[in-house]
Coordinates of C-alpha atoms in Angstrom, one line a residue:
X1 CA 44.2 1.7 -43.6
X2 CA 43.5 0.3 -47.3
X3 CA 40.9 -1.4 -48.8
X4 CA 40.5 -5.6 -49.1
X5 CA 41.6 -7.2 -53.0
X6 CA 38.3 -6.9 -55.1
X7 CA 38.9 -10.5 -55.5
X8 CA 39.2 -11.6 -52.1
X9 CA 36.5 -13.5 -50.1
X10 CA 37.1 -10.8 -47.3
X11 CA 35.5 -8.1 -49.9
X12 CA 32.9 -10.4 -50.6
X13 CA 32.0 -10.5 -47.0
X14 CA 32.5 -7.1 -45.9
X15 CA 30.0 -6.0 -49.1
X16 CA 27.6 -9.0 -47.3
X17 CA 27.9 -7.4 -44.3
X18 CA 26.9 -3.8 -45.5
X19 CA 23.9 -5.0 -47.6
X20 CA 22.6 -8.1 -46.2
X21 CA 23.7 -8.9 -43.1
X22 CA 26.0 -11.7 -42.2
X23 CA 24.7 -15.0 -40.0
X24 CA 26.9 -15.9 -37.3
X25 CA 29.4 -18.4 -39.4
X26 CA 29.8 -15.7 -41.7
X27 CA 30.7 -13.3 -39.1
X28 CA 33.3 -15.8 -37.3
X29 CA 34.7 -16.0 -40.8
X30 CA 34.8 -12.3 -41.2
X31 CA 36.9 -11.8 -38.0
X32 CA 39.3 -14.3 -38.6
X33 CA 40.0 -12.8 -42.1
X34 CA 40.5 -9.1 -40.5
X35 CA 42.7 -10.6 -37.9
X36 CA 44.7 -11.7 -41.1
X37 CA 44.8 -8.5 -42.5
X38 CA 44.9 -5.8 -39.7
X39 CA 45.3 -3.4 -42.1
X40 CA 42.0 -3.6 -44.0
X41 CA 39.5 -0.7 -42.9
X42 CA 36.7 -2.8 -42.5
X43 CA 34.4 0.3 -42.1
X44 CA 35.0 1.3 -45.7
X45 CA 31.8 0.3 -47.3
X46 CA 29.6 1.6 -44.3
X47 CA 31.3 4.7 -45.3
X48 CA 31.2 5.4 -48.4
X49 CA 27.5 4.5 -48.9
X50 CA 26.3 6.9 -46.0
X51 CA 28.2 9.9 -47.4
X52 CA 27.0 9.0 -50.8
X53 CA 23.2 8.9 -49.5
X54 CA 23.3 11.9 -47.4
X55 CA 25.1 13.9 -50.4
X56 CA 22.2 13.2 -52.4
X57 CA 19.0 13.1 -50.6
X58 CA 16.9 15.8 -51.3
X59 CA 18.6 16.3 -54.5
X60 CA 16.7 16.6 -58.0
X61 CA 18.6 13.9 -60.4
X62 CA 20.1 14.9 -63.9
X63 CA 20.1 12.0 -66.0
X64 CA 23.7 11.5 -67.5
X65 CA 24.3 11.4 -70.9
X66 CA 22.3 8.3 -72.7
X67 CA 25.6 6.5 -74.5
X68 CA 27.2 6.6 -70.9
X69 CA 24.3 4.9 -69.4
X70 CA 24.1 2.1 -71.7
X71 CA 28.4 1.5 -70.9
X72 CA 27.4 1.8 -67.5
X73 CA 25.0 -0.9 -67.6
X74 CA 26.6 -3.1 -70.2
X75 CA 29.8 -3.2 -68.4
X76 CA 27.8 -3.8 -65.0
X77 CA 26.4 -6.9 -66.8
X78 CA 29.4 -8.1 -68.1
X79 CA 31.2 -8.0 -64.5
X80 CA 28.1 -9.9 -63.4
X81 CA 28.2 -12.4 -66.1
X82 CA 31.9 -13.3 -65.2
X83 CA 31.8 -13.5 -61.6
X84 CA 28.7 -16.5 -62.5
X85 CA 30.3 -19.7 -61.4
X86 CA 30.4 -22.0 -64.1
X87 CA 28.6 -25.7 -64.4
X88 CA 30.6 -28.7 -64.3
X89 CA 28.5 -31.5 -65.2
X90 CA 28.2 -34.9 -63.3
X91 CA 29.4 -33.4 -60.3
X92 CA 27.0 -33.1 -57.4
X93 CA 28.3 -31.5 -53.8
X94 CA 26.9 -32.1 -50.6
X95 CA 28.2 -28.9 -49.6
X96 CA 28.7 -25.2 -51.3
X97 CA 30.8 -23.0 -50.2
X98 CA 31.1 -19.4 -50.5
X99 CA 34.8 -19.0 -51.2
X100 CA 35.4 -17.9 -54.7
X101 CA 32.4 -17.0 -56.5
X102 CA 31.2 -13.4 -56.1
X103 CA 27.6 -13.4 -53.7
X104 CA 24.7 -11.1 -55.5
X105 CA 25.4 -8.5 -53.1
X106 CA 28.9 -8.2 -54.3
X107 CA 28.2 -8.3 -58.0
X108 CA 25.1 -5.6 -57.2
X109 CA 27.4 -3.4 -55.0
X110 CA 30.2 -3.3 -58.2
X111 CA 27.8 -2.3 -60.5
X112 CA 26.0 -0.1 -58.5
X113 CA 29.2 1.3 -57.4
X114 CA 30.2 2.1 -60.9
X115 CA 26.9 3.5 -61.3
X116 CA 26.5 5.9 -58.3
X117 CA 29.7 7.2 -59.3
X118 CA 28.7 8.0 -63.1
X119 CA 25.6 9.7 -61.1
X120 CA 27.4 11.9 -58.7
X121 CA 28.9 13.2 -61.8
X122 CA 25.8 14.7 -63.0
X123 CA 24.3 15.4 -59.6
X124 CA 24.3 19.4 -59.0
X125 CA 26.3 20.5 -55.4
X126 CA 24.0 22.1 -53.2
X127 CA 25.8 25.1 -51.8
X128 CA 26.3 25.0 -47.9
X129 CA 25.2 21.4 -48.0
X130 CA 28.6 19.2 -46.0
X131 CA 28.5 16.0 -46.4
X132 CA 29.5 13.9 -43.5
X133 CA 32.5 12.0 -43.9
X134 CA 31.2 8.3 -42.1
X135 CA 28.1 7.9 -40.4
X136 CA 29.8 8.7 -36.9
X137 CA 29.6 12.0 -38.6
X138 CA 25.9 11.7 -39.7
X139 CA 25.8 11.2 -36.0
X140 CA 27.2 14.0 -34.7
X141 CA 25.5 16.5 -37.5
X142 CA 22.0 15.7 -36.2
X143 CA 19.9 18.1 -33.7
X144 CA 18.6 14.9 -31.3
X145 CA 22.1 13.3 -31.0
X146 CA 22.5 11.9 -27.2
X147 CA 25.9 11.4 -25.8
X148 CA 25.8 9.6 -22.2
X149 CA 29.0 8.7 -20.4
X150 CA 29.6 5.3 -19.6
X151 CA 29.8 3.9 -15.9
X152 CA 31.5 0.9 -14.6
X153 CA 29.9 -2.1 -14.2
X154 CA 30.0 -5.0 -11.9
X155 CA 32.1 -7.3 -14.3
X156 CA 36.4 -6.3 -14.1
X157 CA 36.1 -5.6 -17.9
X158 CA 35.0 -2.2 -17.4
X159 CA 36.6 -1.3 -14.1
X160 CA 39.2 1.3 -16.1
X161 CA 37.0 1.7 -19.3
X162 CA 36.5 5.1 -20.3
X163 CA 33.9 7.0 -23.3
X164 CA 30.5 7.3 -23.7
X165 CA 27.8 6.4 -26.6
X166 CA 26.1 8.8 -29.2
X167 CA 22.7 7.9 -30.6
X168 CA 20.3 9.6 -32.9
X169 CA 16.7 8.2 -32.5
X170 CA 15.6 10.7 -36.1
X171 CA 19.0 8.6 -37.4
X172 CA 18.4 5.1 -36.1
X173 CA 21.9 5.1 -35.6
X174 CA 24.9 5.8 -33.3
X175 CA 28.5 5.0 -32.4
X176 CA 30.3 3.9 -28.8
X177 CA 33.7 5.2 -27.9
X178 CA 36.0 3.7 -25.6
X179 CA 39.5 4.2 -23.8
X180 CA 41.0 1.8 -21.7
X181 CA 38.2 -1.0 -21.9
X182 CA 40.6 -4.1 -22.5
X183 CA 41.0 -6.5 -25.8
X184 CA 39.3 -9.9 -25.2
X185 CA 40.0 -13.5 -26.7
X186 CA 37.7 -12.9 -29.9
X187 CA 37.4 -17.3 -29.4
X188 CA 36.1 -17.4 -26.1
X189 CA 34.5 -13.9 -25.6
X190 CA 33.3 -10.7 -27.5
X191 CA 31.6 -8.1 -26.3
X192 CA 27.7 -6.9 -26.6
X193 CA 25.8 -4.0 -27.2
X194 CA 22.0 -4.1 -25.7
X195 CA 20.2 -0.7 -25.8
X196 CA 17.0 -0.8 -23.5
X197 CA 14.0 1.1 -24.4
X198 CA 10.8 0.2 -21.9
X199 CA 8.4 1.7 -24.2
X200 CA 9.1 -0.9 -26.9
X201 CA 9.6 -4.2 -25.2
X202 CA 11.4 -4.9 -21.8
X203 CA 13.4 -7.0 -23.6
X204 CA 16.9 -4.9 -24.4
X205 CA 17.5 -4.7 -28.3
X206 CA 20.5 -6.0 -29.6
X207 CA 23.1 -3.1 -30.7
X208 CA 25.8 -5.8 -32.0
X209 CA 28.6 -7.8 -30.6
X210 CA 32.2 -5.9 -31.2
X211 CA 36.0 -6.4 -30.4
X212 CA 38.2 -4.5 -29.1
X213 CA 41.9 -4.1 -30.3
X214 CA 44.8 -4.2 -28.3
X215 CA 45.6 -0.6 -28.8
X216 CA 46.5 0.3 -24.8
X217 CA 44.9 3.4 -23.9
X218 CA 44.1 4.6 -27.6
X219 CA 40.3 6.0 -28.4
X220 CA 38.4 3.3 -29.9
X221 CA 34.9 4.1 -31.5
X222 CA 32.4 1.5 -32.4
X223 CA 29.0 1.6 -35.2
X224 CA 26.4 0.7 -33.3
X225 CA 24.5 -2.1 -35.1
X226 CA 20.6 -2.0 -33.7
X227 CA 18.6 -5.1 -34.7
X228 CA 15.6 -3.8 -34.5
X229 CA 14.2 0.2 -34.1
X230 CA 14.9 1.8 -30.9
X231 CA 12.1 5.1 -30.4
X232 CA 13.5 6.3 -27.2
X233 CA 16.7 4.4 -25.3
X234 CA 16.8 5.1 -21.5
X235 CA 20.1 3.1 -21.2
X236 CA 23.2 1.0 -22.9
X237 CA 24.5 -1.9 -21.5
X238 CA 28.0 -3.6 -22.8
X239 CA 28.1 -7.5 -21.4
X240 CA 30.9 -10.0 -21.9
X241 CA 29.3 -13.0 -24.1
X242 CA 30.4 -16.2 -25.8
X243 CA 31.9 -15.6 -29.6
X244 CA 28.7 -14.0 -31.9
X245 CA 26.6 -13.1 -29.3
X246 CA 23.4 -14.3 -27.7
X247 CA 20.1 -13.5 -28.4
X248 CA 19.2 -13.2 -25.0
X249 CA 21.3 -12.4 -22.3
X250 CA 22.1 -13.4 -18.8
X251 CA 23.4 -10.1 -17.6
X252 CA 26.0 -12.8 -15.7
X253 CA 29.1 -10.6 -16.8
X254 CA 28.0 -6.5 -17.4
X255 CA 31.2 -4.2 -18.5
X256 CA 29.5 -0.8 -18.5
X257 CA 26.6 0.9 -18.4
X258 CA 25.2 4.8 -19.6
X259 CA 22.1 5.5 -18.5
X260 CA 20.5 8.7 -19.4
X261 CA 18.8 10.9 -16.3
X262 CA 16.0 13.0 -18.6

């Protein structure tokens, strides 16, 4: 797996996604580009700023040296300053697109890349202290994590599908894995997550819509993307849908179910 061109609008998007969120154009866009490029680890930001947050919390900071500081920020301006799209006068468009120019979040995740980095430096190790490699690993490292098996449900989909799904209610976060659930048409249907928790609303929450690669009976593990928080899941249920998802959903085609029995 390697990382997308700095350049490239599919950086720009992926940094988006991990600090903003992405409306649904942007994520049809997103998953055309990493069709493109199959080789992108599109998980990379997700990553690196979950291992760099649990590294460091409860940490006491130690400044770094003044002189670097002020580099730091200068040259985080400067990189800011040249992604700025420039003015061309007398020329008024209907429409502005995104392609090409560097979005805020993209500009504040280089400099605050270069930054963190400068940081770690002069951040003392705390002895003992792992730090989890992705957050499927933040995950798995904490005491409440609840791993549930999934079942078939009524829809073919899941007839053969395999895994289970991990969640962390202290976390707010979790992961699905899957074997043998098969790659759809991402143009006519993608899967959805909904995690139902009764004591919040009867409504199910949205966990996120996913696709699944054609990658036979290879493990496939999915983030979990929760919309809103989620105090105590009694069950997760993966639906067929139309391409980004639905806000609400008709239940018309369910894949697989894990229901927990505490």
């Amino acid at each position: 797996m390697r990382l997308p061109a700095i350049e490239s609008r599919l950086a720009e998007l992926l940094a988006d996604r991990a600090l903003l969120g992405l409306n649904e154009p942007e994520s049809a866009e997103l998953r055309d580009l990493l069709r493109d490029e199959p080789g992108v680890d599109e998980w990379a930001l997700e990553r690196a700023a979950t291992a760099l947050f649990v590294g460091m919390a409860g940490l006491a900071l130690e400044a770094p040296p003044a002189s670097v500081r002020v580099r730091l920020e200068t040259a985080g301006d400067h990189f800011a300053a040249s992604r700025r799209p420039t003015t061309v006068a007398d020329q008024t468009p209907t429409v502005v697109s995104r392609v090409g120019r560097a979005s805020p979040a993209f500009a504040w995740l280089a400099a605050a890349a270069c930054l963190a980095l400068a940081a770690v430096a002069w951040w003392p190790a705390r002895p003992g202290a792992p730090i989890p490699a992705d957050p499927i690993a933040l995950v798995d490292a904490s005491a409440d994590a609840l791993s549930i098996a999934w079942a078939p449900g009524p829809d073919e989909t899941g007839k053969a599908a395999q895994g289970r799904v991990v969640w962390s209610d202290a976390s707010q976060a979790g992961y699905m894995e899957f074997r043998g659930l098969p790659s759809l048409d991402p143009a006519r249907w993608q899967y959805q997550l909904w995690i139902v928790d009764p004591a919040r609303d009867q409504r199910p929450v949205d966990g996120g819509v996913f696709d699944v690669p054609a990658s036979g009976e290879a493990l496939v593990r999915v983030p979990i993307d929760a919309k809103l928080r989620v105090d105590r899941p009694v069950a997760f249920v993966v639906t067929v849908e139309q391409p980004g998802g639905v806000v609400v959903s008709s239940q018309e085609r369910v894949a697989l179910i894990a229901a927990r029995s505490d």
